[in-house]
XYZ file of C-alpha atoms in Angstrom:
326
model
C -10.628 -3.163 33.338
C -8.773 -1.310 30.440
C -9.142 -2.429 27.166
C -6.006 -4.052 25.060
C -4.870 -1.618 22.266
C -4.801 -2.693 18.871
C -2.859 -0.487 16.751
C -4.401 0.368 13.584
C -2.167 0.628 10.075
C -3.660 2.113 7.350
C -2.085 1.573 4.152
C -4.919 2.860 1.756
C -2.523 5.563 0.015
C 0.145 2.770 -0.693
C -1.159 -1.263 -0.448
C -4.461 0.452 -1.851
C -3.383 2.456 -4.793
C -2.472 -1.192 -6.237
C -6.423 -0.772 -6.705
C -7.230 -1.417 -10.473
C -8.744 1.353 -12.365
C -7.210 3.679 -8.673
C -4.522 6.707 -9.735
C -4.396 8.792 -7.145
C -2.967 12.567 -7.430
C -1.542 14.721 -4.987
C -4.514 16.597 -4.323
C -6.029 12.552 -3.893
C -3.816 11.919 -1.486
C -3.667 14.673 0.289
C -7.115 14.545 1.174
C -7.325 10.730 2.051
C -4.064 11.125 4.496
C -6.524 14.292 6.420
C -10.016 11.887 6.468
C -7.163 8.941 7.951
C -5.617 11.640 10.531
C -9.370 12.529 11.543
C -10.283 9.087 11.885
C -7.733 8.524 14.247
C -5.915 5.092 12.947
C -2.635 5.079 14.502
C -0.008 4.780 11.521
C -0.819 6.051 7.705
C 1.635 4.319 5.247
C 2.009 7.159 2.629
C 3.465 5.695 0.052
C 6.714 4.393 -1.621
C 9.450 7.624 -1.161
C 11.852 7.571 -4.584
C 10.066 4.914 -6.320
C 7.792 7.325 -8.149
C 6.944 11.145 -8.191
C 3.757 11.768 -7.148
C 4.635 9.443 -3.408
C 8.049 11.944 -3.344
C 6.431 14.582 -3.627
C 3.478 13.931 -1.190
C 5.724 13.275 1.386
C 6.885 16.923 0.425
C 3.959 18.245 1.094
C 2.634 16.385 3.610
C 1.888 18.758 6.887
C 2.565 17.267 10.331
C -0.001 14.775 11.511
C -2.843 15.286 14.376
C -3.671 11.970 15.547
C -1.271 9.594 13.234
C 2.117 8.629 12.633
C 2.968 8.742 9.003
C 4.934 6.127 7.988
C 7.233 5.835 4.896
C 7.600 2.660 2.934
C 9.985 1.013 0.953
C 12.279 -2.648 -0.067
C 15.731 -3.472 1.614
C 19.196 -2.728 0.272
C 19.701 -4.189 -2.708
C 22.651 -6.471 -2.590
C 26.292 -4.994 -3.220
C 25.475 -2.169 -1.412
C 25.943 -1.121 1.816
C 22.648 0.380 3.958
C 24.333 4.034 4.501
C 24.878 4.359 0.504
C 21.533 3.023 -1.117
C 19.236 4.987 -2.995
C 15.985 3.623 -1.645
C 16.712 4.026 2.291
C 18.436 7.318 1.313
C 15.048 7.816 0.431
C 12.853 7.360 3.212
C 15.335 9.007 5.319
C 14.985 12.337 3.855
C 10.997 12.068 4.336
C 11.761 12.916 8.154
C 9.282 10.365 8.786
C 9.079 9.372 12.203
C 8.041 5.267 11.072
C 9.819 3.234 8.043
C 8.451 0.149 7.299
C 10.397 -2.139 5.283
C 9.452 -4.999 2.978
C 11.447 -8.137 2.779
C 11.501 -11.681 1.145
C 10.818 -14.183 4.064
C 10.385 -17.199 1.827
C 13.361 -19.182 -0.191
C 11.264 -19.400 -3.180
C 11.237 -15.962 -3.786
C 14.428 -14.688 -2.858
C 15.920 -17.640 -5.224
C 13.014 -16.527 -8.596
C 12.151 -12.974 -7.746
C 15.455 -11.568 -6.570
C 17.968 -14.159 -7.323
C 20.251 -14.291 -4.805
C 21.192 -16.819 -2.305
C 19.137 -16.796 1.229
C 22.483 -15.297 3.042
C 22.710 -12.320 0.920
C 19.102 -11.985 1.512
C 19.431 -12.411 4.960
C 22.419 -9.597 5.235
C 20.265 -7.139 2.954
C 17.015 -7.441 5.803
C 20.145 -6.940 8.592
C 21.591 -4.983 7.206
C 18.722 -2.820 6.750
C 16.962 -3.194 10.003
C 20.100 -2.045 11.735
C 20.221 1.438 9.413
C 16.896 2.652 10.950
C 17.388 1.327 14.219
C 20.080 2.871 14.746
C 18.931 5.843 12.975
C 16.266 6.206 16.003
C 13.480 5.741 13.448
C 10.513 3.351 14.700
C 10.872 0.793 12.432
C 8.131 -1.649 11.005
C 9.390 -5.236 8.917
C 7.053 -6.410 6.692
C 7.792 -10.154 5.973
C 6.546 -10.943 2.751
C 4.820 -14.592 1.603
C 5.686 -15.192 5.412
C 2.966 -17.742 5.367
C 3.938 -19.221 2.272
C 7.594 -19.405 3.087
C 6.972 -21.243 6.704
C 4.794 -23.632 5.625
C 7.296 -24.475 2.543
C 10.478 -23.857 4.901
C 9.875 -22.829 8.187
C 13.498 -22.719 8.981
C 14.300 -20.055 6.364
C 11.757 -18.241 7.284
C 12.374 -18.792 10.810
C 16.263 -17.385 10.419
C 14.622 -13.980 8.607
C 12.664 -14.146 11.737
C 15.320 -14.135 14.220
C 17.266 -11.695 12.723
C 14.780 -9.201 12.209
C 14.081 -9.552 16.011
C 18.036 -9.389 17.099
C 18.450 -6.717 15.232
C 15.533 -4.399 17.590
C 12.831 -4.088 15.155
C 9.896 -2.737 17.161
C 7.021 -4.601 15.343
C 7.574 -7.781 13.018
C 4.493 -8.231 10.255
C 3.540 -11.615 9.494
C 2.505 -11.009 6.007
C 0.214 -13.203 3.822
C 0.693 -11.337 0.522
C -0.697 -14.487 -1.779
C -4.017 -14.055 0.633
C -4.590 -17.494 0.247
C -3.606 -18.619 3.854
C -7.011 -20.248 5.821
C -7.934 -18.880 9.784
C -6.781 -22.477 11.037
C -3.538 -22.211 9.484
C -3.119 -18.642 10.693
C -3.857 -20.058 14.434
C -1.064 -22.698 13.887
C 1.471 -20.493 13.002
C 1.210 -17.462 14.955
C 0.714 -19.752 17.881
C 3.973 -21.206 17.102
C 6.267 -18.177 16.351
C 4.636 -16.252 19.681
C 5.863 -19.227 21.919
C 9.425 -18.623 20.361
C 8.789 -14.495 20.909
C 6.463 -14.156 23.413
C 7.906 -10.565 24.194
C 7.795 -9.290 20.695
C 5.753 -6.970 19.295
C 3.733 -8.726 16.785
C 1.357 -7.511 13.503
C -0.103 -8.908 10.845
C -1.242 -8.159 7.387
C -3.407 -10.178 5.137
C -4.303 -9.815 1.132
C -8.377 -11.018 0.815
C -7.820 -13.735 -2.253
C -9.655 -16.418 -0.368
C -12.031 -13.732 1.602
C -10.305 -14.396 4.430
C -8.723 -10.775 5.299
C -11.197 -9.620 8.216
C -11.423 -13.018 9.857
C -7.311 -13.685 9.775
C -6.978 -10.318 11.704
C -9.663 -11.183 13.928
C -8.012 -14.595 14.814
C -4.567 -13.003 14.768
C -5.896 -10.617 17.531
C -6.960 -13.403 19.612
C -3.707 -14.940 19.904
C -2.246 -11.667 21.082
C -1.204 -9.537 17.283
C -1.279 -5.993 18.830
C -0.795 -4.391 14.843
C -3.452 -4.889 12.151
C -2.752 -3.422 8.829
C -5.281 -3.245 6.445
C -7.262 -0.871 4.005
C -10.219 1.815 3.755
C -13.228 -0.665 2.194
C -10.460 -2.826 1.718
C -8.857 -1.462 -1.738
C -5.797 -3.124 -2.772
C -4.337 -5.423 -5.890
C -6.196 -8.242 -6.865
C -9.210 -8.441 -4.719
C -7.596 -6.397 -2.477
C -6.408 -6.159 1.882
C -8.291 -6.562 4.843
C -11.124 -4.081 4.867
C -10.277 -1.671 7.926
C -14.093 -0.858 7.516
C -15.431 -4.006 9.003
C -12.290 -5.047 10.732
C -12.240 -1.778 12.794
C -15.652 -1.976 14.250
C -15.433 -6.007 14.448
C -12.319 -5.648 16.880
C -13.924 -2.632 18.519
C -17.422 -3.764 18.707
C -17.323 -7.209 19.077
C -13.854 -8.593 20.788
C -13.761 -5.111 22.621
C -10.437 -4.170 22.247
C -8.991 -0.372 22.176
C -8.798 0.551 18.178
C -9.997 4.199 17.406
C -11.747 6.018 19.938
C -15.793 5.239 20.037
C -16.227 9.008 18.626
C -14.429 8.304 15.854
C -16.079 5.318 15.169
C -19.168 7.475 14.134
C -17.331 8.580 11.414
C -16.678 5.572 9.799
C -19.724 5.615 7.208
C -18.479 9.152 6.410
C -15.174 8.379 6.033
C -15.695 5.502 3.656
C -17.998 7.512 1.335
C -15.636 10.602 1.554
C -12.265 8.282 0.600
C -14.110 6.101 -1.914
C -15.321 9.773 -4.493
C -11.970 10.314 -4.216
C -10.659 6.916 -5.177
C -13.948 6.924 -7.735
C -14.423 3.354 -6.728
C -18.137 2.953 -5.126
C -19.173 1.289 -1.997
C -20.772 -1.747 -2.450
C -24.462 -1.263 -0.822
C -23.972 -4.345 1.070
C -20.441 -3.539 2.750
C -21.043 -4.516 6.303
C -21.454 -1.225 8.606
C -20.355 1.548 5.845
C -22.698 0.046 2.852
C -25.988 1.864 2.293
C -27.926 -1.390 2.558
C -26.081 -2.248 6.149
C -29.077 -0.957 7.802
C -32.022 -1.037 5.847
C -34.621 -3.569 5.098
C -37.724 -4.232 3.427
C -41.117 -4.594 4.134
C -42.713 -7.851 6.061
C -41.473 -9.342 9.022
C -38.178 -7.514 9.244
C -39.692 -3.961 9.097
C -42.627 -4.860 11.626
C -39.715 -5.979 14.099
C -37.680 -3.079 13.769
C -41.016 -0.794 14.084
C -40.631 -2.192 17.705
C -36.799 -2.858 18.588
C -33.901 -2.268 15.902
C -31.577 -4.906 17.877
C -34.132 -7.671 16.777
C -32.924 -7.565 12.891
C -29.522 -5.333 13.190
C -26.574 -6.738 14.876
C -25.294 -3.356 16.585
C -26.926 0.450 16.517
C -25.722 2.055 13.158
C -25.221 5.190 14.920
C -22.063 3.686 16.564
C -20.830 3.499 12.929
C -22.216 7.044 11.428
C -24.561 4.912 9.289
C -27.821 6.935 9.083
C -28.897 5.358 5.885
C-alpha cells in the first residue's frame, strides 16, 4: 500500500527570519534556500517580494530549484485598489514564481483593529486577490490568519472568508493559528468541522508554538486528513517561534508513516539543522529531539549497559535514519 503524501512547506527564510537576534543576508539566504532544495521539502517560502530589499533581491538571484517549488509571499490588495494595479501583487508577480501564497485576515477582530475596514471590504480584498493569481495560472496558497481565533469568536465570519477563498479555486486553504495558543482538542474540533463542509479541498495547516503545541497540532491535523504542513528548520520564528519541521518531519515520517521527504533525505536531517542553524548563528539546543547532540547519547548505568546490548531498548528509532551520529 502507498503511503499518503504530506506536503512539506518550509518557511524558514520568511516565518523564521521573525527569529529574534536572526538577520539574514543574501549570501544567508542563499545558502539556506540550497540545504532546503537538498533536503527535498516540497515548497520554500522565500520571503516577502517588495516589502524589503534584501527578499527582492533574493528572489533576483535565486537560481531555479532541484527538488522544491519556491514560493513567494505576500498580504492582499489593500482596499481602494484594484488586484491588477497594486504594488504588492505587482510584486510577487514579477518574481516568476511558480507558488504565491497570500496572507489574509480571517477573524472580525482584526480586520475591524488591525486594518480597519469593514468585513466586506475585507472579504472583496481576499477575492479579489485570490482571483488575480488564479487566473494568472500561478498555484496559489491562502494563508488564513488568527483562523482559529476568528472561528471560535465568529465562526460565521470566518466561515464566509472560507467559502470564498474556496469559490474562488484556491488550490490549498491554510488554517492558520498565528496567536499559537490554540490546544490539539480544539484543533480536532475544528478541522473536523470545516472538512465535513470541504471534504474535497485541499487542506494545510500552520501553527505558531506559544503554548508548545506546534508539532503535536500538525500531527493531529494530519490525522484528520491536512495534506500541507508548514512549519520551520528547528522551529525558528517570532516569539517562541513555528512548528519545528525537525521533529515534525521525522514524527509524520517515522511514526504515522506518511510520504514527507524521501527516507534518504531523512539522513540528512541532523546535517541540515547544524548547517542552517551557523548560518542563522542561533545554536541547537542539545536536547532537540532527533537533530540535538544529546538525542542519542546517554550516560553511564543502566541506560549505557542496555544499549551495550540493543540500542532500541533506550532510543525510540535508529539515529542513523536521522543523520544523527552523535
Amino acid at each position: 500500500m502507498s503511503k499518503e503524501k504530506i506536503y512539506i512547506f518550509d518557511t524558514t527564510l520568511r516565518d523564521g527570519a521573525q527569529t529574534q537576534g536572526v538577520d539574514f543576508s543574501i549570501d544567508d539566504k542563499l545558502k539556506i534556500a540550497n540545504a532546503l532544495d537538498n533536503l527535498g521539502v516540497d515548497y520554500i517560502e522565500g520571503g516577502w517580494p517588495g516589502a524589503n530589499p534584501t527578499d527582492t533581491e533574493f528572489f533576483q538571484k535565486i537560481n531555479k530549484l532541484k527538488n522544491s517549488t519556491l514560493t513567494a509571499f505576500g498580504m492582499t490588495k489593500k482596499t481602494g485598489r484594484s488586484a491588477e494595479n497594486d504594488p504588492g501583487l505587482s510584486a510577487l508577480l514579477n518574481t516568476n514564481s511558480p507558488a504565491i501564497c497570500l496572507v489574509g485576515k480571517s477573524w472580525d477582530f482584526h480586520v475591524d483593529v488591525a486594518l480597519e475596514i469593514s468585513n466586506q471590504e475585507n472579504l472583496e480584498n481576499i477575492t479579489d486577490s485570490t482571483k488575480h493569481f488564479v487566473n494568472k495560472k500561478k498555484e496559489f496558497i491562502f494563508d488564513a490568519e488568527h483562523f482559529f481565533d476568528g472561528y471560535k469568536e465568529d465562526k460565521d465570519t470566518t466561515l464566509k472568508v472560507l467559502k470564498a477563498v474556496i469559490n474562488s479555486q484556491v488550490d490549498c486553504f491554510i488554517f492558520c493559528d498565528t496567536n499559537g495558543g490554540t490546544l490539539p482538542s480544539e484543533v480536532k474540533k475544528i478541522i473536523k468541522e470545516v472538512k465535513e463542509l470541504y471534504p474535497e479541498q485541499h487542506f494545510g495547516v500552520h501553527f505558531q508554538n506559544d503554548n508548545g503545541c506546534a508539532v503535536v497540532n500538525s500531527m493531529v491535523a494530519v490525522e484528520l486528513g491536512i495534506t500541507h504542513v508548514q512549519g520551520t528548520i528547528n522551529g525558528y520564528g517570532e516569539r517562541t517561534g513555528n512548528a519545528d519541521l525537525c521533529t515534525l518531519i521525522p514524527n509524520l515520517s517515522l511514526k504515522q508513516n506518511y510520504e514527507t521527504i524521501n527516507l534518504d533525505s531523512l539522513k540528512k536531517l541532523t546535517q541540515t539543522a547544524n548547517h542552517i542553524a551557523e548560518l542563522v548563528n542561533v545554536k541547537i539546543d542539545s536536547r532537540h529531539p532527533y537533530v540535538g547532540s544529546s538525542a542519542f547519547t546517554h550516560k553511564a548505568g543502566l541506560h549505557a549497559s542496555g544499549m551495550a546490548k540493543d540500542s532500541s531498548l533506550y532510543e525510540n528509532i535508529d539515529s542513523k535514519l536521522v543523520g544523527n551520529f552523535t
